[in-house]
PDB file of C-alpha atoms in Angstrom:
ATOM      1  CA  UNK W1120     141.553 191.978  81.724  1.00 61.00           C
ATOM      2  CA  UNK W1121     141.365 194.971  79.491  1.00 65.00           C
ATOM      3  CA  UNK W1122     142.220 198.615  80.378  1.00 66.00           C
ATOM      4  CA  UNK W1123     141.809 201.918  78.669  1.00 65.00           C
ATOM      5  CA  UNK W1124     142.308 205.591  79.452  1.00 68.00           C
ATOM      6  CA  UNK W1125     140.025 208.190  78.008  1.00 71.00           C
ATOM      7  CA  UNK W1126     141.764 211.525  78.064  1.00 68.00           C
ATOM      8  CA  UNK W1127     139.358 213.598  76.052  1.00 69.00           C
ATOM      9  CA  UNK W1128     136.350 215.798  76.779  1.00 72.00           C
ATOM     10  CA  UNK W1129     134.206 213.491  74.732  1.00 76.00           C
ATOM     11  CA  UNK W1130     133.944 210.719  77.214  1.00 80.00           C
ATOM     12  CA  UNK W1131     130.498 209.324  76.272  1.00 81.00           C
ATOM     13  CA  UNK W1132     131.401 207.891  72.811  1.00 80.00           C
ATOM     14  CA  UNK W1133     134.738 206.595  74.110  1.00 79.00           C
ATOM     15  CA  UNK W1134     132.909 204.963  77.068  1.00 79.00           C
ATOM     16  CA  UNK W1135     130.647 203.107  74.574  1.00 78.00           C
ATOM     17  CA  UNK W1136     133.535 202.018  72.373  1.00 78.00           C
ATOM     18  CA  UNK W1137     135.347 200.590  75.335  1.00 76.00           C
ATOM     19  CA  UNK W1138     132.292 198.785  76.709  1.00 76.00           C
ATOM     20  CA  UNK W1139     131.670 197.129  73.221  1.00 73.00           C
ATOM     21  CA  UNK W1140     135.316 195.841  73.186  1.00 72.00           C
ATOM     22  CA  UNK W1141     135.530 194.581  76.796  1.00 66.00           C
ATOM     23  CA  UNK W1142     134.621 190.959  76.134  1.00 59.00           C
ATOM     24  CA  UNK W1143     137.347 188.328  76.211  1.00 52.00           C
ATOM     25  CA  UNK W1144     136.674 185.373  73.818  1.00 56.00           C
ATOM     26  CA  UNK W1145     133.043 186.638  73.593  1.00 63.00           C
ATOM     27  CA  UNK W1146     132.639 186.548  77.378  1.00 69.00           C
ATOM     28  CA  UNK W1147     131.148 189.689  78.774  1.00 78.00           C
ATOM     29  CA  UNK W1148     133.044 191.325  81.635  1.00 80.00           C
ATOM     30  CA  UNK W1149     132.099 190.358  85.135  1.00 81.00           C
ATOM     31  CA  UNK W1150     133.672 193.356  86.786  1.00 83.00           C
ATOM     32  CA  UNK W1151     134.259 196.917  85.623  1.00 85.00           C
ATOM     33  CA  UNK W1152     136.304 199.408  87.565  1.00 86.00           C
ATOM     34  CA  UNK W1153     135.853 203.089  86.566  1.00 88.00           C
ATOM     35  CA  UNK W1154     138.260 205.731  87.899  1.00 88.00           C
ATOM     36  CA  UNK W1155     137.132 209.326  87.092  1.00 89.00           C
ATOM     37  CA  UNK W1156     139.680 212.230  87.307  1.00 87.00           C
ATOM     38  CA  UNK W1157     138.785 215.345  89.251  1.00 87.00           C
ATOM     39  CA  UNK W1158     138.418 217.103  85.908  1.00 87.00           C
ATOM     40  CA  UNK W1159     135.188 215.244  85.308  1.00 87.00           C
ATOM     41  CA  UNK W1160     134.054 215.171  88.994  1.00 87.00           C
ATOM     42  CA  UNK W1161     131.045 217.412  88.239  1.00 90.00           C
ATOM     43  CA  UNK W1162     130.035 214.954  85.564  1.00 89.00           C
ATOM     44  CA  UNK W1163     130.495 211.905  87.840  1.00 90.00           C
ATOM     45  CA  UNK W1164     126.736 211.225  88.360  1.00 92.00           C
ATOM     46  CA  UNK W1165     126.168 211.576  84.522  1.00 92.00           C
ATOM     47  CA  UNK W1166     129.023 209.198  83.737  1.00 90.00           C
ATOM     48  CA  UNK W1167     127.775 206.626  86.154  1.00 90.00           C
ATOM     49  CA  UNK W1168     124.262 206.971  84.894  1.00 91.00           C
ATOM     50  CA  UNK W1169     125.393 206.674  81.280  1.00 89.00           C
ATOM     51  CA  UNK W1170     127.482 203.632  81.991  1.00 88.00           C
ATOM     52  CA  UNK W1171     124.623 201.917  83.840  1.00 89.00           C
ATOM     53  CA  UNK W1172     122.239 202.665  80.866  1.00 88.00           C
ATOM     54  CA  UNK W1173     124.745 201.282  78.494  1.00 86.00           C
ATOM     55  CA  UNK W1174     125.428 198.173  80.371  1.00 85.00           C
ATOM     56  CA  UNK W1175     121.615 197.547  80.901  1.00 86.00           C
ATOM     57  CA  UNK W1176     120.817 198.109  77.161  1.00 85.00           C
ATOM     58  CA  UNK W1177     123.580 195.825  76.000  1.00 81.00           C
ATOM     59  CA  UNK W1178     122.811 192.712  78.100  1.00 81.00           C
ATOM     60  CA  UNK W1179     125.618 193.461  80.564  1.00 80.00           C
ATOM     61  CA  UNK W1180     123.491 194.349  83.635  1.00 80.00           C
ATOM     62  CA  UNK W1181     125.183 191.511  85.536  1.00 82.00           C
ATOM     63  CA  UNK W1182     128.467 193.335  85.347  1.00 82.00           C
ATOM     64  CA  UNK W1183     129.579 194.421  88.797  1.00 82.00           C
ATOM     65  CA  UNK W1184     130.702 198.006  88.548  1.00 83.00           C
ATOM     66  CA  UNK W1185     132.742 200.095  90.993  1.00 82.00           C
ATOM     67  CA  UNK W1186     133.174 203.808  90.127  1.00 85.00           C
ATOM     68  CA  UNK W1187     135.227 206.312  92.019  1.00 84.00           C
ATOM     69  CA  UNK W1188     136.914 209.790  91.644  1.00 84.00           C
ATOM     70  CA  UNK W1189     140.695 209.900  91.818  1.00 80.00           C
ATOM     71  CA  UNK W1190     143.507 212.420  91.735  1.00 78.00           C
ATOM     72  CA  UNK W1191     145.856 210.484  89.491  1.00 77.00           C
ATOM     73  CA  UNK W1192     144.410 208.220  86.748  1.00 79.00           C
ATOM     74  CA  UNK W1193     146.239 205.256  85.238  1.00 78.00           C
ATOM     75  CA  UNK W1194     145.140 202.825  82.486  1.00 74.00           C
ATOM     76  CA  UNK W1195     146.174 201.270  79.214  1.00 73.00           C
ATOM     77  CA  UNK W1196     149.763 202.043  79.815  1.00 77.00           C
ATOM     78  CA  UNK W1197     149.098 205.819  80.277  1.00 76.00           C
ATOM     79  CA  UNK W1198     149.230 207.814  83.498  1.00 77.00           C
ATOM     80  CA  UNK W1199     147.607 211.173  84.004  1.00 79.00           C
ATOM     81  CA  UNK W1200     148.932 212.654  87.228  1.00 74.00           C
ATOM     82  CA  UNK W1201     147.270 216.076  86.631  1.00 71.00           C
ATOM     83  CA  UNK W1202     143.621 214.699  86.500  1.00 65.00           C
ATOM     84  CA  UNK W1203     142.458 217.994  87.900  1.00 71.00           C
ATOM     85  CA  UNK W1204     143.420 220.045  84.810  1.00 81.00           C
ATOM     86  CA  UNK W1205     143.319 217.289  82.196  1.00 82.00           C
ATOM     87  CA  UNK W1206     140.333 215.038  81.409  1.00 83.00           C
ATOM     88  CA  UNK W1207     140.962 211.446  82.248  1.00 84.00           C
ATOM     89  CA  UNK W1208     138.771 208.376  82.874  1.00 86.00           C
ATOM     90  CA  UNK W1209     140.261 204.962  83.278  1.00 85.00           C
ATOM     91  CA  UNK W1210     138.244 201.716  82.840  1.00 84.00           C
ATOM     92  CA  UNK W1211     139.448 198.267  83.725  1.00 83.00           C
ATOM     93  CA  UNK W1212     137.210 195.319  82.761  1.00 82.00           C
ATOM     94  CA  UNK W1213     137.754 191.713  83.726  1.00 80.00           C
ATOM     95  CA  UNK W1214     136.183 188.328  83.328  1.00 78.00           C
ATOM     96  CA  UNK W1215     136.115 186.428  86.633  1.00 75.00           C
ATOM     97  CA  UNK W1216     133.409 184.431  88.509  1.00 71.00           C
ATOM     98  CA  UNK W1217     130.938 187.192  89.121  1.00 65.00           C
ATOM     99  CA  UNK W1218     129.379 185.270  92.048  1.00 68.00           C
ATOM    100  CA  UNK W1219     132.701 185.511  93.965  1.00 71.00           C
ATOM    101  CA  UNK W1220     132.774 189.265  93.935  1.00 73.00           C
ATOM    102  CA  UNK W1221     131.633 191.034  97.060  1.00 72.00           C
ATOM    103  CA  UNK W1222     131.747 194.816  97.420  1.00 71.00           C
ATOM    104  CA  UNK W1223     132.296 196.283 100.887  1.00 73.00           C
ATOM    105  CA  UNK W1224     133.229 199.646 102.254  1.00 73.00           C
ATOM    106  CA  UNK W1225     134.088 201.401 105.466  1.00 72.00           C
ATOM    107  CA  UNK W1226     134.086 205.174 106.064  1.00 67.00           C
ATOM    108  CA  UNK W1227     135.270 206.975 109.126  1.00 65.00           C
ATOM    109  CA  UNK W1228     133.036 210.022 108.462  1.00 64.00           C
ATOM    110  CA  UNK W1229     129.683 208.027 107.924  1.00 66.00           C
ATOM    111  CA  UNK W1230     128.228 204.665 108.289  1.00 63.00           C
ATOM    112  CA  UNK W1231     129.409 202.003 107.976  1.00 64.00           C
ATOM    113  CA  UNK W1232     132.475 202.893 110.040  1.00 73.00           C
ATOM    114  CA  UNK W1233     135.451 200.622 110.425  1.00 76.00           C
ATOM    115  CA  UNK W1234     134.319 197.728 112.664  1.00 77.00           C
ATOM    116  CA  UNK W1235     136.095 197.021 115.896  1.00 80.00           C
ATOM    117  CA  UNK W1236     138.847 194.437 115.976  1.00 81.00           C
ATOM    118  CA  UNK W1237     136.618 191.769 117.581  1.00 82.00           C
ATOM    119  CA  UNK W1238     133.658 192.358 115.155  1.00 80.00           C
ATOM    120  CA  UNK W1239     132.391 189.258 113.326  1.00 80.00           C
ATOM    121  CA  UNK W1240     132.593 191.342 110.033  1.00 77.00           C
ATOM    122  CA  UNK W1241     136.281 190.516 109.831  1.00 78.00           C
ATOM    123  CA  UNK W1242     135.883 186.744 110.102  1.00 77.00           C
ATOM    124  CA  UNK W1243     133.077 186.871 107.513  1.00 75.00           C
ATOM    125  CA  UNK W1244     135.382 188.769 105.060  1.00 75.00           C
ATOM    126  CA  UNK W1245     138.480 186.598 105.634  1.00 74.00           C
ATOM    127  CA  UNK W1246     136.658 183.241 105.501  1.00 72.00           C
ATOM    128  CA  UNK W1247     137.615 180.923 102.573  1.00 60.00           C
ATOM    129  CA  UNK W1248     135.432 180.768  99.582  1.00 52.00           C
ATOM    130  CA  UNK W1249     132.429 178.388  99.488  1.00 48.00           C
ATOM    131  CA  UNK W1250     134.522 175.778  97.750  1.00 46.00           C
ATOM    132  CA  UNK W1251     136.981 175.984 100.656  1.00 55.00           C
ATOM    133  CA  UNK W1252     139.990 175.779  98.453  1.00 58.00           C
ATOM    134  CA  UNK W1253     141.131 179.477  98.237  1.00 62.00           C
ATOM    135  CA  UNK W1254     141.562 182.309 100.653  1.00 69.00           C
ATOM    136  CA  UNK W1255     139.849 185.556  99.421  1.00 73.00           C
ATOM    137  CA  UNK W1256     141.710 188.268  97.565  1.00 75.00           C
ATOM    138  CA  UNK W1257     141.048 191.973  97.938  1.00 78.00           C
ATOM    139  CA  UNK W1258     141.263 195.182  96.055  1.00 80.00           C
ATOM    140  CA  UNK W1259     141.514 198.057  98.529  1.00 80.00           C
ATOM    141  CA  UNK W1260     140.918 201.698  97.612  1.00 80.00           C
ATOM    142  CA  UNK W1261     141.651 204.344 100.232  1.00 77.00           C
ATOM    143  CA  UNK W1262     142.111 208.084 100.459  1.00 74.00           C
ATOM    144  CA  UNK W1263     145.321 209.123 102.154  1.00 72.00           C
ATOM    145  CA  UNK W1264     143.599 209.616 105.434  1.00 74.00           C
ATOM    146  CA  UNK W1265     141.530 206.393 105.400  1.00 75.00           C
ATOM    147  CA  UNK W1266     141.987 203.522 107.789  1.00 76.00           C
ATOM    148  CA  UNK W1267     143.999 201.414 105.279  1.00 78.00           C
ATOM    149  CA  UNK W1268     146.555 199.993 107.729  1.00 81.00           C
ATOM    150  CA  UNK W1269     143.856 199.008 110.199  1.00 81.00           C
ATOM    151  CA  UNK W1270     141.890 197.383 107.381  1.00 82.00           C
ATOM    152  CA  UNK W1271     144.834 195.450 106.042  1.00 83.00           C
ATOM    153  CA  UNK W1272     145.708 194.259 109.521  1.00 83.00           C
ATOM    154  CA  UNK W1273     142.260 192.956 110.053  1.00 81.00           C
ATOM    155  CA  UNK W1274     142.055 191.182 106.678  1.00 81.00           C
ATOM    156  CA  UNK W1275     145.419 189.506 107.139  1.00 79.00           C
ATOM    157  CA  UNK W1276     144.905 186.159 108.826  1.00 63.00           C
ATOM    158  CA  UNK W1277     147.457 184.334 111.067  1.00 57.00           C
ATOM    159  CA  UNK W1278     148.173 181.975 108.163  1.00 59.00           C
ATOM    160  CA  UNK W1279     149.149 185.030 106.002  1.00 56.00           C
ATOM    161  CA  UNK W1280     151.674 186.101 108.680  1.00 51.00           C
ATOM    162  CA  UNK W1281     153.629 182.848 108.702  1.00 45.00           C
ATOM    163  CA  UNK W1282     157.081 182.994 107.038  1.00 42.00           C
TER     164      UNK W1282
END
């Protein structure tokens, strides 16, 4: 894993520099998480488009990318709590088996909404990997008003609850 925080107005050149250096032992990153501070929220579509163009033109189009806007931005040992008045973009790149990454999302304001407790969605998300030897792991991102507790409850299996 490699992390950086870009706390400058000149995000484009820094974004390129970080992407060039993300490989670990010459392995290109399989996943890239991008957290954009509210200072850059008006530029969010441009940042995502530039990142997509860069990855595509540098033979990294297979990199799974998740981008979001956040209030406090953390990365590379730096924390910018005031990401409204200070420029901050954090990027975290990692090398994992890209075929094992599945993105999903729920939203109470629009589709897809949080599924009911008896929905088959939960059993699909909590099933073991195709090799059958590991339970899945999750990275959950939520706003303060999101259904995070309900989501965690549904993703936690009976085996996870055993002492």
